[in-house]
Amino acid sequence: MIDELRTEIERLRAQTRPLEPDSYQRRELGGRALDHALGFLDRVEDAPSLRSASEAFAQRLEVEFTEDGRDPAAVLDYVGACIENPGIATTSPRFMGYIPGGGLFHSALGDMLAAASNKYSGFAPAAPGAVRIENACTQWLASVIGYPETAAGTLTSGGSLANLTAMVAARDARDPEGGGAVYLTRFAHHCVDKALHIAGRGRAPKRVIATDANYRMLVEALEEALERDSRAGVRPWLVVASAGTVDTGSVDPLPEIAELCRRHGAWFHVDGAYGGLFALCDEGRTKLTGIEQADSVALDPHKTLFLPYGTGAVVVRDGRHLIDAFSASAEYIRPFSETDVGPSPADLSPELTRHFRAMRLWLPLQIAGVAAFRAAQGEKLALARYFHSRLSEIDGFDPGPSPNLSVVAFRYLPKSGDVDDFNERLIKHVQDEGRVMLSGTRIHGRFYLRCAILCFRTHIEHVDEAVDAVVRGVKALSG
Ligand SMILES: *Cc1c(COP(=O)(O)O)cnc(C)c1O
């Protein structure tokens, strides 16, 4: 009986061998994968920023899994042709659509290191070093915002989950019974609505506050709404301000909003997924004055710190609110100082077992140094002003208001014909060329082109190319 079992176990064991390549095979496979990634990066400067699916899928390999596995070279070819090529090249210096980031190479290496050692970063006793790094990263992010040491934070998969995490903390702290009202502008990111819905506050009374000519929340309108609710017996619960709207990069008047929130006892949340981390550079910090007065801030290192996708962060000024909302067991509710490495990430977030995300943030900051990040952000802000100035000098363009951060929403005003229709054809022309990737949006019903400059690889010659692409488009459509 035991002998039979032994034979069966040995047979199965032999079949598991492909799961653990030996030392030589690991070097061989690792070298191939690294070469592949390096080759991709070597081509990034010149590759199109947008490619149609049909072009890439001309070369096809079955996506289905096989019982016995495939040759790694064929699999890597597939990765190149059918995964890396089609669609938008978010790594391109000429990708200025949506909110770019670029994807730092150091972070890719950090991911590899994190996955290879597979430390259990959810729980301090299991991986004290990993948790120390995670807490150091969130404390650093909090300090960039200007938060005091009472702050706590957690790394999330992105800005949407960061906003959700903050909203749950805000709910537990200020609206446990429900019924409190929410205040935001129509330029708030749609993930805020989604977060309210998931947090069980989708039916909370919602006040959409009017905006000024720069798409910023009108303080007087907010004040009026808060006072009207207070008079009517509706409790102001949550004010969501934007530090960088997606459409135009507008920053709401944060200090004034903070003051109103204090007066009315409302939780002040700032969605800084796009703009919040500009606080790292001098110009950004000035523009974001007041963000440090927020009760919570959602951030997106995969945008404004140029990381690969999958890293957001939320920071809460009084860190106890995060622990209150997410600690599963009362045993964990103790002062941070009681553990050597700070709180366990699992006590600050809805997740338990999780990717060791901090490594992809920590490694580039360690190796490249903070000054390079600060300079890159300053460069992007200056490039947006440069793009705006260049358009202002070309006949026929409405360059929109001067950029708050690094997004410019603009349009061309043709001498005749429908303006929206012309600009929709203009964005299509630019995108069909595939050289420069810009996006479009509707503001107050009008169609605008958006140039969002935030890839760390984007420099002045790429912004010049963007201007050229738009001018070429106008010529082609007017011809
Ligand atoms: C990108 C963005 C979000 C959503 O973040 P994800 O990382 O895409 O989940 C939310 N708010 C703003 C202002 C953003 O720019």
CSV table of C-alpha atoms and ligand atoms in Angstrom, one decimal:
chain,number,residue,atom,x,y,z
A,1,MET,CA,0.0,0.0,0.0
A,2,ILE,CA,2.6,2.5,1.1
A,3,ASP,CA,4.9,1.3,-1.8
A,4,GLU,CA,2.2,1.9,-4.3
A,5,LEU,CA,1.6,5.4,-2.9
A,6,ARG,CA,5.3,6.1,-3.1
A,7,THR,CA,5.4,5.1,-6.7
A,8,GLU,CA,2.4,7.3,-7.5
A,9,ILE,CA,4.0,10.3,-5.6
A,10,GLU,CA,7.2,9.9,-7.5
A,11,ARG,CA,5.4,9.7,-10.8
A,12,LEU,CA,3.6,13.0,-10.0
A,13,ARG,CA,6.7,14.6,-8.8
A,14,ALA,CA,8.5,13.9,-12.0
A,15,GLN,CA,5.6,15.7,-13.8
A,16,THR,CA,6.0,18.8,-11.7
A,17,ARG,CA,9.6,19.4,-13.0
A,18,PRO,CA,8.7,22.2,-15.4
A,19,LEU,CA,7.5,24.3,-12.4
A,20,GLU,CA,11.1,24.5,-11.1
A,21,PRO,CA,13.7,25.1,-13.8
A,22,ASP,CA,17.1,24.3,-12.4
A,23,SER,CA,19.8,26.9,-11.8
A,24,TYR,CA,21.1,26.8,-15.4
A,25,GLN,CA,17.6,26.9,-16.9
A,26,ARG,CA,16.6,29.8,-14.7
A,27,ARG,CA,19.6,31.8,-15.9
A,28,GLU,CA,18.8,30.9,-19.5
A,29,LEU,CA,15.1,31.7,-19.2
A,30,GLY,CA,15.7,34.8,-17.2
A,31,GLY,CA,18.2,36.0,-19.7
A,32,ARG,CA,15.8,35.5,-22.5
A,33,ALA,CA,13.0,37.3,-20.8
A,34,LEU,CA,15.3,40.2,-19.8
A,35,ASP,CA,16.6,40.5,-23.3
A,36,HIS,CA,13.1,40.6,-24.6
A,37,ALA,CA,12.2,43.4,-22.2
A,38,LEU,CA,15.4,45.3,-23.0
A,39,GLY,CA,14.7,44.9,-26.8
A,40,PHE,CA,11.2,46.3,-26.3
A,41,LEU,CA,12.6,49.3,-24.4
A,42,ASP,CA,15.3,49.9,-27.0
A,43,ARG,CA,12.5,50.4,-29.6
A,44,VAL,CA,10.2,52.6,-27.4
A,45,GLU,CA,11.7,55.9,-28.6
A,46,ASP,CA,10.7,55.3,-32.3
A,47,ALA,CA,7.8,52.8,-32.1
A,48,PRO,CA,4.3,54.1,-32.8
A,49,SER,CA,2.3,55.3,-29.9
A,50,LEU,CA,-0.8,53.7,-31.2
A,51,ARG,CA,-1.2,50.6,-33.3
A,52,SER,CA,-4.4,49.0,-34.6
A,53,ALA,CA,-5.2,45.5,-33.4
A,54,SER,CA,-5.5,44.2,-37.0
A,55,GLU,CA,-1.9,45.1,-37.8
A,56,ALA,CA,-0.6,43.2,-34.7
A,57,PHE,CA,-2.9,40.2,-34.9
A,58,ALA,CA,-1.8,39.4,-38.5
A,59,GLN,CA,0.8,37.2,-36.8
A,60,ARG,CA,-1.1,34.7,-34.6
A,61,LEU,CA,-0.4,32.1,-32.1
A,62,GLU,CA,-3.0,30.1,-30.3
A,63,VAL,CA,-3.6,31.7,-26.9
A,64,GLU,CA,-4.9,28.5,-25.4
A,65,PHE,CA,-2.7,26.6,-23.0
A,66,THR,CA,-1.3,23.2,-23.9
A,67,GLU,CA,-0.7,20.3,-21.6
A,68,ASP,CA,3.0,20.1,-22.1
A,69,GLY,CA,3.9,23.8,-22.4
A,70,ARG,CA,5.5,25.6,-25.3
A,71,ASP,CA,9.0,26.7,-26.3
A,72,PRO,CA,9.8,29.9,-24.4
A,73,ALA,CA,11.1,31.6,-27.5
A,74,ALA,CA,7.7,31.1,-29.2
A,75,VAL,CA,5.9,32.4,-26.1
A,76,LEU,CA,8.1,35.5,-25.9
A,77,ASP,CA,7.5,36.1,-29.7
A,78,TYR,CA,3.8,36.0,-28.9
A,79,VAL,CA,4.2,38.5,-26.1
A,80,GLY,CA,5.9,40.9,-28.5
A,81,ALA,CA,3.6,40.6,-31.5
A,82,CYS,CA,0.3,40.0,-29.8
A,83,ILE,CA,0.5,41.8,-26.4
A,84,GLU,CA,3.2,44.5,-26.6
A,85,ASN,CA,2.4,45.8,-30.1
A,86,PRO,CA,-1.4,46.2,-30.3
A,87,GLY,CA,-3.1,49.2,-28.8
A,88,ILE,CA,-1.7,52.3,-27.1
A,89,ALA,CA,2.0,52.3,-26.2
A,90,THR,CA,1.8,53.8,-22.8
A,91,THR,CA,5.6,53.6,-22.5
A,92,SER,CA,6.0,55.9,-25.5
A,93,PRO,CA,7.5,59.4,-25.1
A,94,ARG,CA,4.8,60.5,-27.6
A,95,PHE,CA,1.9,59.0,-25.6
A,96,MET,CA,0.1,62.1,-24.3
A,97,GLY,CA,-3.4,60.8,-24.2
A,98,TYR,CA,-5.3,60.1,-21.0
A,99,ILE,CA,-2.9,60.3,-18.0
A,100,PRO,CA,0.4,58.7,-19.0
A,101,GLY,CA,3.0,57.4,-16.6
A,102,GLY,CA,5.6,55.5,-18.6
A,103,GLY,CA,6.5,52.6,-16.4
A,104,LEU,CA,10.0,52.9,-14.9
A,105,PHE,CA,12.4,50.1,-15.6
A,106,HIS,CA,13.6,50.0,-12.0
A,107,SER,CA,10.1,49.2,-11.0
A,108,ALA,CA,10.0,46.2,-13.4
A,109,LEU,CA,13.1,45.0,-11.7
A,110,GLY,CA,11.5,45.7,-8.3
A,111,ASP,CA,8.5,43.6,-9.3
A,112,MET,CA,10.8,40.7,-10.3
A,113,LEU,CA,12.7,40.9,-7.0
A,114,ALA,CA,9.4,41.0,-5.0
A,115,ALA,CA,7.9,38.1,-6.9
A,116,ALA,CA,11.1,36.0,-6.7
A,117,SER,CA,11.4,36.3,-2.9
A,118,ASN,CA,7.6,36.3,-2.5
A,119,LYS,CA,7.7,38.0,0.9
A,120,TYR,CA,4.4,38.1,2.7
A,121,SER,CA,4.0,41.8,2.9
A,122,GLY,CA,0.5,41.9,4.4
A,123,PHE,CA,1.5,41.1,7.9
A,124,ALA,CA,4.5,42.6,9.9
A,125,PRO,CA,5.6,39.4,11.8
A,126,ALA,CA,5.8,37.5,8.5
A,127,ALA,CA,8.0,40.0,6.6
A,128,PRO,CA,9.2,42.7,8.9
A,129,GLY,CA,11.6,44.1,6.3
A,130,ALA,CA,8.9,44.2,3.5
A,131,VAL,CA,6.4,45.8,5.9
A,132,ARG,CA,9.0,48.3,7.1
A,133,ILE,CA,9.6,49.3,3.4
A,134,GLU,CA,5.9,49.5,2.7
A,135,ASN,CA,5.4,51.8,5.7
A,136,ALA,CA,8.4,53.9,4.8
A,137,CYS,CA,6.9,54.4,1.4
A,138,THR,CA,3.5,55.4,2.7
A,139,GLN,CA,5.0,57.7,5.3
A,140,TRP,CA,7.1,59.2,2.6
A,141,LEU,CA,4.0,59.8,0.4
A,142,ALA,CA,2.3,61.3,3.4
A,143,SER,CA,5.2,63.6,4.0
A,144,VAL,CA,5.2,64.7,0.3
A,145,ILE,CA,1.6,65.7,0.8
A,146,GLY,CA,2.6,67.6,3.9
A,147,TYR,CA,0.9,65.4,6.4
A,148,PRO,CA,2.1,65.1,10.1
A,149,GLU,CA,3.4,61.9,11.6
A,150,THR,CA,0.0,60.8,12.7
A,151,ALA,CA,-0.8,60.0,9.1
A,152,ALA,CA,-1.0,56.5,7.8
A,153,GLY,CA,-1.5,55.1,4.3
A,154,THR,CA,-1.7,52.0,2.2
A,155,LEU,CA,-0.6,51.1,-1.3
A,156,THR,CA,-3.5,50.1,-3.5
A,157,SER,CA,-3.8,48.8,-7.0
A,158,GLY,CA,-4.7,52.3,-8.3
A,159,GLY,CA,-6.5,55.5,-7.8
A,160,SER,CA,-10.0,53.9,-7.9
A,161,LEU,CA,-9.2,51.6,-5.0
A,162,ALA,CA,-7.5,54.5,-3.2
A,163,ASN,CA,-10.6,56.6,-3.5
A,164,LEU,CA,-12.7,53.7,-2.3
A,165,THR,CA,-10.5,53.0,0.7
A,166,ALA,CA,-10.7,56.7,1.7
A,167,MET,CA,-14.5,56.7,1.3
A,168,VAL,CA,-14.9,53.7,3.6
A,169,ALA,CA,-12.7,55.4,6.2
A,170,ALA,CA,-14.7,58.6,5.8
A,171,ARG,CA,-18.0,56.6,6.1
A,172,ASP,CA,-16.9,54.8,9.3
A,173,ALA,CA,-15.6,58.0,10.8
A,174,ARG,CA,-18.4,60.5,9.9
A,175,ASP,CA,-21.4,58.7,8.5
A,176,PRO,CA,-21.8,55.3,10.2
A,177,GLU,CA,-25.6,55.6,10.1
A,178,GLY,CA,-25.9,57.0,6.6
A,179,GLY,CA,-27.9,60.0,5.6
A,180,GLY,CA,-25.0,62.5,5.3
A,181,ALA,CA,-24.6,64.5,2.1
A,182,VAL,CA,-21.8,64.4,-0.4
A,183,TYR,CA,-20.4,67.5,-2.3
A,184,LEU,CA,-18.4,67.3,-5.5
A,185,THR,CA,-18.2,68.9,-9.0
A,186,ARG,CA,-19.1,67.4,-12.3
A,187,PHE,CA,-15.4,67.1,-13.0
A,188,ALA,CA,-14.9,64.6,-10.2
A,189,HIS,CA,-13.6,61.3,-11.6
A,190,HIS,CA,-16.3,58.7,-12.2
A,191,CYS,CA,-14.6,56.3,-9.8
A,192,VAL,CA,-15.8,58.5,-7.0
A,193,ASP,CA,-19.4,57.7,-7.8
A,194,LYS,CA,-18.4,54.0,-8.1
A,195,ALA,CA,-16.6,54.1,-4.7
A,196,LEU,CA,-19.7,55.7,-3.0
A,197,HIS,CA,-21.8,53.0,-4.5
A,198,ILE,CA,-19.5,50.2,-3.4
A,199,ALA,CA,-19.2,51.8,0.1
A,200,GLY,CA,-23.0,51.6,0.4
A,201,ARG,CA,-23.5,55.3,0.0
A,202,GLY,CA,-24.6,55.4,-3.6
A,203,ARG,CA,-27.9,57.0,-2.5
A,204,ALA,CA,-26.4,59.6,-0.3
A,205,PRO,CA,-27.8,63.0,-1.1
A,206,LYS,CA,-25.4,64.4,-3.7
A,207,ARG,CA,-24.8,68.1,-4.4
A,208,VAL,CA,-23.0,68.8,-7.6
A,209,ILE,CA,-21.3,72.1,-7.0
A,210,ALA,CA,-20.9,74.7,-9.7
A,211,THR,CA,-17.4,75.5,-11.2
A,212,ASP,CA,-15.6,78.6,-12.4
A,213,ALA,CA,-14.2,79.3,-15.9
A,214,ASN,CA,-11.2,77.1,-15.0
A,215,TYR,CA,-13.4,74.2,-14.1
A,216,ARG,CA,-12.6,74.6,-10.4
A,217,MET,CA,-15.1,74.2,-7.6
A,218,LEU,CA,-16.8,77.5,-6.8
A,219,VAL,CA,-16.3,78.1,-3.1
A,220,GLU,CA,-19.4,80.3,-2.7
A,221,ALA,CA,-21.5,77.6,-4.3
A,222,LEU,CA,-20.1,75.0,-1.9
A,223,GLU,CA,-20.7,77.3,1.1
A,224,GLU,CA,-24.3,77.9,0.0
A,225,ALA,CA,-24.9,74.1,-0.4
A,226,LEU,CA,-23.4,73.3,3.0
A,227,GLU,CA,-25.5,76.0,4.7
A,228,ARG,CA,-28.7,75.0,2.9
A,229,ASP,CA,-28.2,71.4,4.0
A,230,SER,CA,-27.4,72.4,7.6
A,231,ARG,CA,-30.5,74.6,7.8
A,232,ALA,CA,-32.6,71.7,6.4
A,233,GLY,CA,-31.2,69.2,8.9
A,234,VAL,CA,-29.1,67.3,6.3
A,235,ARG,CA,-25.7,66.5,7.8
A,236,PRO,CA,-22.8,67.5,5.5
A,237,TRP,CA,-20.7,64.3,5.4
A,238,LEU,CA,-18.1,64.3,2.6
A,239,VAL,CA,-16.6,66.9,0.3
A,240,VAL,CA,-14.6,65.5,-2.6
A,241,ALA,CA,-12.2,68.0,-4.1
A,242,SER,CA,-10.0,67.4,-7.1
A,243,ALA,CA,-6.2,68.0,-7.1
A,244,GLY,CA,-6.0,67.7,-10.9
A,245,THR,CA,-9.1,66.8,-12.8
A,246,VAL,CA,-8.7,64.3,-15.6
A,247,ASP,CA,-10.2,66.6,-18.2
A,248,THR,CA,-8.1,69.7,-17.7
A,249,GLY,CA,-5.8,69.1,-14.7
A,250,SER,CA,-7.7,71.8,-12.6
A,251,VAL,CA,-7.0,72.0,-8.9
A,252,ASP,CA,-10.0,73.0,-6.7
A,253,PRO,CA,-9.4,75.8,-4.2
A,254,LEU,CA,-8.2,73.5,-1.4
A,255,PRO,CA,-7.5,75.9,1.5
A,256,GLU,CA,-11.0,77.5,1.2
A,257,ILE,CA,-12.7,74.1,0.9
A,258,ALA,CA,-10.7,72.9,4.0
A,259,GLU,CA,-12.0,75.8,6.0
A,260,LEU,CA,-15.6,75.2,5.0
A,261,CYS,CA,-15.2,71.5,5.9
A,262,ARG,CA,-13.9,72.3,9.3
A,263,ARG,CA,-16.8,74.7,9.9
A,264,HIS,CA,-19.4,72.2,8.9
A,265,GLY,CA,-17.8,69.1,10.3
A,266,ALA,CA,-17.5,67.4,6.9
A,267,TRP,CA,-14.8,64.9,5.9
A,268,PHE,CA,-12.5,66.6,3.4
A,269,HIS,CA,-11.3,64.1,0.7
A,270,VAL,CA,-9.0,65.1,-2.1
A,271,ASP,CA,-8.8,63.0,-5.2
A,272,GLY,CA,-5.2,63.6,-6.1
A,273,ALA,CA,-4.8,60.5,-8.3
A,274,TYR,CA,-3.5,62.6,-11.1
A,275,GLY,CA,-2.2,65.7,-9.5
A,276,GLY,CA,-1.5,65.1,-5.8
A,277,LEU,CA,2.1,63.9,-6.1
A,278,PHE,CA,3.1,67.0,-8.0
A,279,ALA,CA,3.5,68.2,-4.4
A,280,LEU,CA,7.0,66.7,-4.7
A,281,CYS,CA,8.3,69.5,-6.9
A,282,ASP,CA,8.4,73.2,-5.8
A,283,GLU,CA,5.9,74.5,-8.4
A,284,GLY,CA,3.5,71.7,-7.7
A,285,ARG,CA,3.6,72.2,-4.0
A,286,THR,CA,2.6,75.9,-4.4
A,287,LYS,CA,-0.3,74.9,-6.7
A,288,LEU,CA,-1.5,72.2,-4.2
A,289,THR,CA,-1.4,74.4,-1.1
A,290,GLY,CA,-4.1,73.2,1.2
A,291,ILE,CA,-3.9,69.5,0.3
A,292,GLU,CA,-2.2,68.9,3.6
A,293,GLN,CA,-5.5,70.0,5.3
A,294,ALA,CA,-7.5,67.2,3.8
A,295,ASP,CA,-8.6,64.3,5.9
A,296,SER,CA,-7.6,61.9,3.2
A,297,VAL,CA,-5.9,62.0,-0.2
A,298,ALA,CA,-6.0,59.5,-3.0
A,299,LEU,CA,-2.7,59.3,-5.0
A,300,ASP,CA,-1.5,57.4,-8.1
A,301,PRO,CA,2.2,56.6,-8.2
A,302,HIS,CA,1.5,54.8,-11.5
A,303,LYS,CA,0.8,58.3,-12.9
A,304,THR,CA,2.7,61.0,-11.2
A,305,LEU,CA,5.7,58.9,-10.1
A,306,PHE,CA,5.9,57.1,-13.4
A,307,LEU,CA,5.5,53.6,-12.1
A,308,PRO,CA,4.0,50.8,-14.1
A,309,TYR,CA,0.3,50.3,-13.7
A,310,GLY,CA,-1.0,48.7,-10.5
A,311,THR,CA,0.2,51.2,-7.8
A,312,GLY,CA,-2.1,53.7,-6.2
A,313,ALA,CA,-2.0,55.0,-2.6
A,314,VAL,CA,-4.3,56.5,-0.1
A,315,VAL,CA,-3.0,58.6,2.9
A,316,VAL,CA,-5.2,59.6,5.8
A,317,ARG,CA,-4.2,62.5,8.0
A,318,ASP,CA,-5.3,60.8,11.2
A,319,GLY,CA,-4.1,57.2,10.5
A,320,ARG,CA,-6.4,55.7,13.2
A,321,HIS,CA,-9.3,56.2,10.9
A,322,LEU,CA,-7.7,53.7,8.5
A,323,ILE,CA,-7.1,51.2,11.2
A,324,ASP,CA,-10.6,51.7,12.5
A,325,ALA,CA,-12.1,50.9,9.1
A,326,PHE,CA,-9.9,48.0,8.1
A,327,SER,CA,-8.4,46.2,11.0
A,328,ALA,CA,-10.1,42.9,11.2
A,329,SER,CA,-9.3,42.3,14.9
A,330,ALA,CA,-9.3,44.5,17.9
A,331,GLU,CA,-6.0,43.0,18.9
A,332,TYR,CA,-4.4,45.1,16.2
A,333,ILE,CA,-5.7,48.3,17.5
A,334,ARG,CA,-2.7,49.6,19.3
A,335,PRO,CA,-0.4,52.6,18.9
A,336,PHE,CA,1.9,52.3,15.8
A,337,SER,CA,4.9,52.5,18.0
A,338,GLU,CA,4.2,49.1,19.6
A,339,THR,CA,5.5,47.3,16.6
A,340,ASP,CA,9.0,47.9,15.4
A,341,VAL,CA,8.1,48.3,11.8
A,342,GLY,CA,4.7,50.0,12.0
A,343,PRO,CA,1.3,48.7,11.3
A,344,SER,CA,0.6,45.6,9.1
A,345,PRO,CA,-0.7,46.6,5.7
A,346,ALA,CA,-3.5,44.2,6.1
A,347,ASP,CA,-4.8,46.3,9.0
A,348,LEU,CA,-4.9,49.4,6.8
A,349,SER,CA,-6.6,48.0,3.7
A,350,PRO,CA,-9.3,45.6,2.6
A,351,GLU,CA,-6.6,43.2,1.3
A,352,LEU,CA,-4.9,40.5,3.2
A,353,THR,CA,-2.5,38.5,1.0
A,354,ARG,CA,-1.1,40.9,-1.5
A,355,HIS,CA,1.6,41.8,-4.0
A,356,PHE,CA,4.6,43.4,-2.3
A,357,ARG,CA,3.9,46.7,-4.1
A,358,ALA,CA,6.3,48.8,-2.1
A,359,MET,CA,9.3,47.3,-3.9
A,360,ARG,CA,8.4,48.8,-7.2
A,361,LEU,CA,8.1,52.3,-5.6
A,362,TRP,CA,11.1,51.9,-3.2
A,363,LEU,CA,13.6,50.6,-5.7
A,364,PRO,CA,13.5,53.4,-8.2
A,365,LEU,CA,13.5,56.0,-5.4
A,366,GLN,CA,16.5,54.4,-3.9
A,367,ILE,CA,18.5,54.0,-7.1
A,368,ALA,CA,17.6,57.1,-9.1
A,369,GLY,CA,17.2,59.4,-6.1
A,370,VAL,CA,14.4,61.8,-5.3
A,371,ALA,CA,15.9,64.8,-7.2
A,372,ALA,CA,15.3,63.1,-10.6
A,373,PHE,CA,11.6,62.6,-9.8
A,374,ARG,CA,11.3,66.2,-8.7
A,375,ALA,CA,13.0,67.4,-11.9
A,376,ALA,CA,10.9,65.2,-14.1
A,377,GLN,CA,7.7,66.6,-12.6
A,378,GLY,CA,8.9,70.2,-13.0
A,379,GLU,CA,9.8,69.4,-16.6
A,380,LYS,CA,6.3,68.1,-17.3
A,381,LEU,CA,4.7,71.2,-15.8
A,382,ALA,CA,6.9,73.4,-17.9
A,383,LEU,CA,6.3,71.3,-21.0
A,384,ALA,CA,2.5,71.7,-20.6
A,385,ARG,CA,3.0,75.5,-20.5
A,386,TYR,CA,5.3,75.3,-23.5
A,387,PHE,CA,2.7,73.3,-25.5
A,388,HIS,CA,0.0,75.8,-24.5
A,389,SER,CA,2.3,78.8,-25.5
A,390,ARG,CA,3.1,77.2,-28.9
A,391,LEU,CA,-0.6,76.6,-29.7
A,392,SER,CA,-1.3,80.2,-28.7
A,393,GLU,CA,1.0,81.5,-31.4
A,394,ILE,CA,-0.6,79.5,-34.1
A,395,ASP,CA,-3.6,81.0,-35.9
A,396,GLY,CA,-6.9,79.4,-35.4
A,397,PHE,CA,-6.3,77.5,-32.2
A,398,ASP,CA,-8.2,78.0,-28.9
A,399,PRO,CA,-5.5,76.8,-26.5
A,400,GLY,CA,-7.9,76.9,-23.5
A,401,PRO,CA,-7.0,78.3,-20.1
A,402,SER,CA,-3.4,78.2,-19.1
A,403,PRO,CA,-2.7,74.7,-17.7
A,404,ASN,CA,-3.1,74.2,-14.0
A,405,LEU,CA,-0.8,71.2,-14.1
A,406,SER,CA,0.3,69.1,-17.1
A,407,VAL,CA,-2.9,68.7,-19.1
A,408,VAL,CA,-3.9,71.1,-21.9
A,409,ALA,CA,-7.5,70.9,-23.3
A,410,PHE,CA,-7.6,72.8,-26.6
A,411,ARG,CA,-9.4,72.9,-30.0
A,412,TYR,CA,-9.1,74.3,-33.4
A,413,LEU,CA,-11.7,76.9,-34.6
A,414,PRO,CA,-12.2,76.4,-38.3
A,415,LYS,CA,-13.3,79.4,-40.3
A,416,SER,CA,-16.5,77.6,-41.3
A,417,GLY,CA,-18.3,74.4,-40.5
A,418,ASP,CA,-19.1,72.7,-37.2
A,419,VAL,CA,-16.3,73.1,-34.6
A,420,ASP,CA,-17.0,69.9,-32.6
A,421,ASP,CA,-17.2,67.9,-35.8
A,422,PHE,CA,-13.9,69.4,-37.1
A,423,ASN,CA,-12.1,68.6,-33.8
A,424,GLU,CA,-13.4,65.0,-33.7
A,425,ARG,CA,-12.0,64.5,-37.1
A,426,LEU,CA,-8.8,66.2,-36.0
A,427,ILE,CA,-8.2,63.8,-33.1
A,428,LYS,CA,-9.0,60.9,-35.4
A,429,HIS,CA,-6.4,62.1,-37.9
A,430,VAL,CA,-3.7,62.4,-35.2
A,431,GLN,CA,-4.5,59.0,-33.8
A,432,ASP,CA,-4.7,57.3,-37.2
A,433,GLU,CA,-1.2,58.6,-37.9
A,434,GLY,CA,-0.1,56.7,-34.8
A,435,ARG,CA,2.9,58.9,-34.1
A,436,VAL,CA,1.5,61.0,-31.3
A,437,MET,CA,-1.2,59.8,-29.0
A,438,LEU,CA,-3.6,62.6,-27.9
A,439,SER,CA,-7.1,62.0,-26.5
A,440,GLY,CA,-10.4,63.9,-26.6
A,441,THR,CA,-13.0,64.9,-24.1
A,442,ARG,CA,-16.3,66.9,-23.9
A,443,ILE,CA,-16.4,69.9,-21.6
A,444,HIS,CA,-19.8,71.5,-21.1
A,445,GLY,CA,-20.9,69.6,-24.3
A,446,ARG,CA,-18.0,70.9,-26.4
A,447,PHE,CA,-15.4,68.6,-27.9
A,448,TYR,CA,-11.8,69.3,-26.9
A,449,LEU,CA,-8.5,67.6,-27.7
A,450,ARG,CA,-6.4,66.8,-24.7
A,451,CYS,CA,-2.6,66.8,-24.5
A,452,ALA,CA,-1.6,65.2,-21.1
A,453,ILE,CA,2.1,65.3,-20.5
A,454,LEU,CA,3.3,62.9,-17.8
A,455,CYS,CA,5.4,60.2,-19.2
A,456,PHE,CA,9.0,60.6,-17.8
A,457,ARG,CA,10.3,59.9,-21.3
A,458,THR,CA,8.5,62.9,-22.8
A,459,HIS,CA,10.8,65.8,-23.6
A,460,ILE,CA,10.6,69.0,-25.5
A,461,GLU,CA,11.2,67.4,-29.0
A,462,HIS,CA,8.2,65.1,-28.4
A,463,VAL,CA,6.0,68.0,-27.4
A,464,ASP,CA,7.1,69.8,-30.6
A,465,GLU,CA,6.1,66.6,-32.5
A,466,ALA,CA,2.7,66.8,-30.9
A,467,VAL,CA,2.3,70.4,-32.1
A,468,ASP,CA,3.4,69.3,-35.6
A,469,ALA,CA,0.9,66.4,-35.6
A,470,VAL,CA,-2.0,68.7,-34.8
A,471,VAL,CA,-1.0,71.3,-37.3
A,472,ARG,CA,-0.5,68.6,-40.0
A,473,GLY,CA,-4.0,67.4,-39.1
A,474,VAL,CA,-5.6,70.8,-39.5
A,475,LYS,CA,-3.9,71.2,-42.9
A,476,ALA,CA,-5.1,67.8,-44.1
A,477,LEU,CA,-8.7,68.5,-43.0
A,478,SER,CA,-8.8,72.0,-44.3
A,479,GLY,CA,-7.2,71.1,-47.7
B,1,LIG,C1,-6.7,58.1,-12.9
B,1,LIG,C2,-7.6,58.8,-12.0
B,1,LIG,C3,-8.4,58.1,-11.1
B,1,LIG,C4,-8.6,56.6,-11.2
B,1,LIG,O1,-7.4,56.0,-10.9
B,1,LIG,P1,-7.0,54.5,-11.4
B,1,LIG,O2,-5.6,54.4,-11.1
B,1,LIG,O3,-7.2,54.5,-12.9
B,1,LIG,O4,-7.9,53.5,-10.7
B,1,LIG,C5,-9.2,58.8,-10.2
B,1,LIG,N1,-9.2,60.1,-10.2
B,1,LIG,C6,-8.4,60.8,-11.0
B,1,LIG,C7,-8.4,62.3,-10.8
B,1,LIG,C8,-7.5,60.2,-11.9
B,1,LIG,O5,-6.7,60.9,-12.7
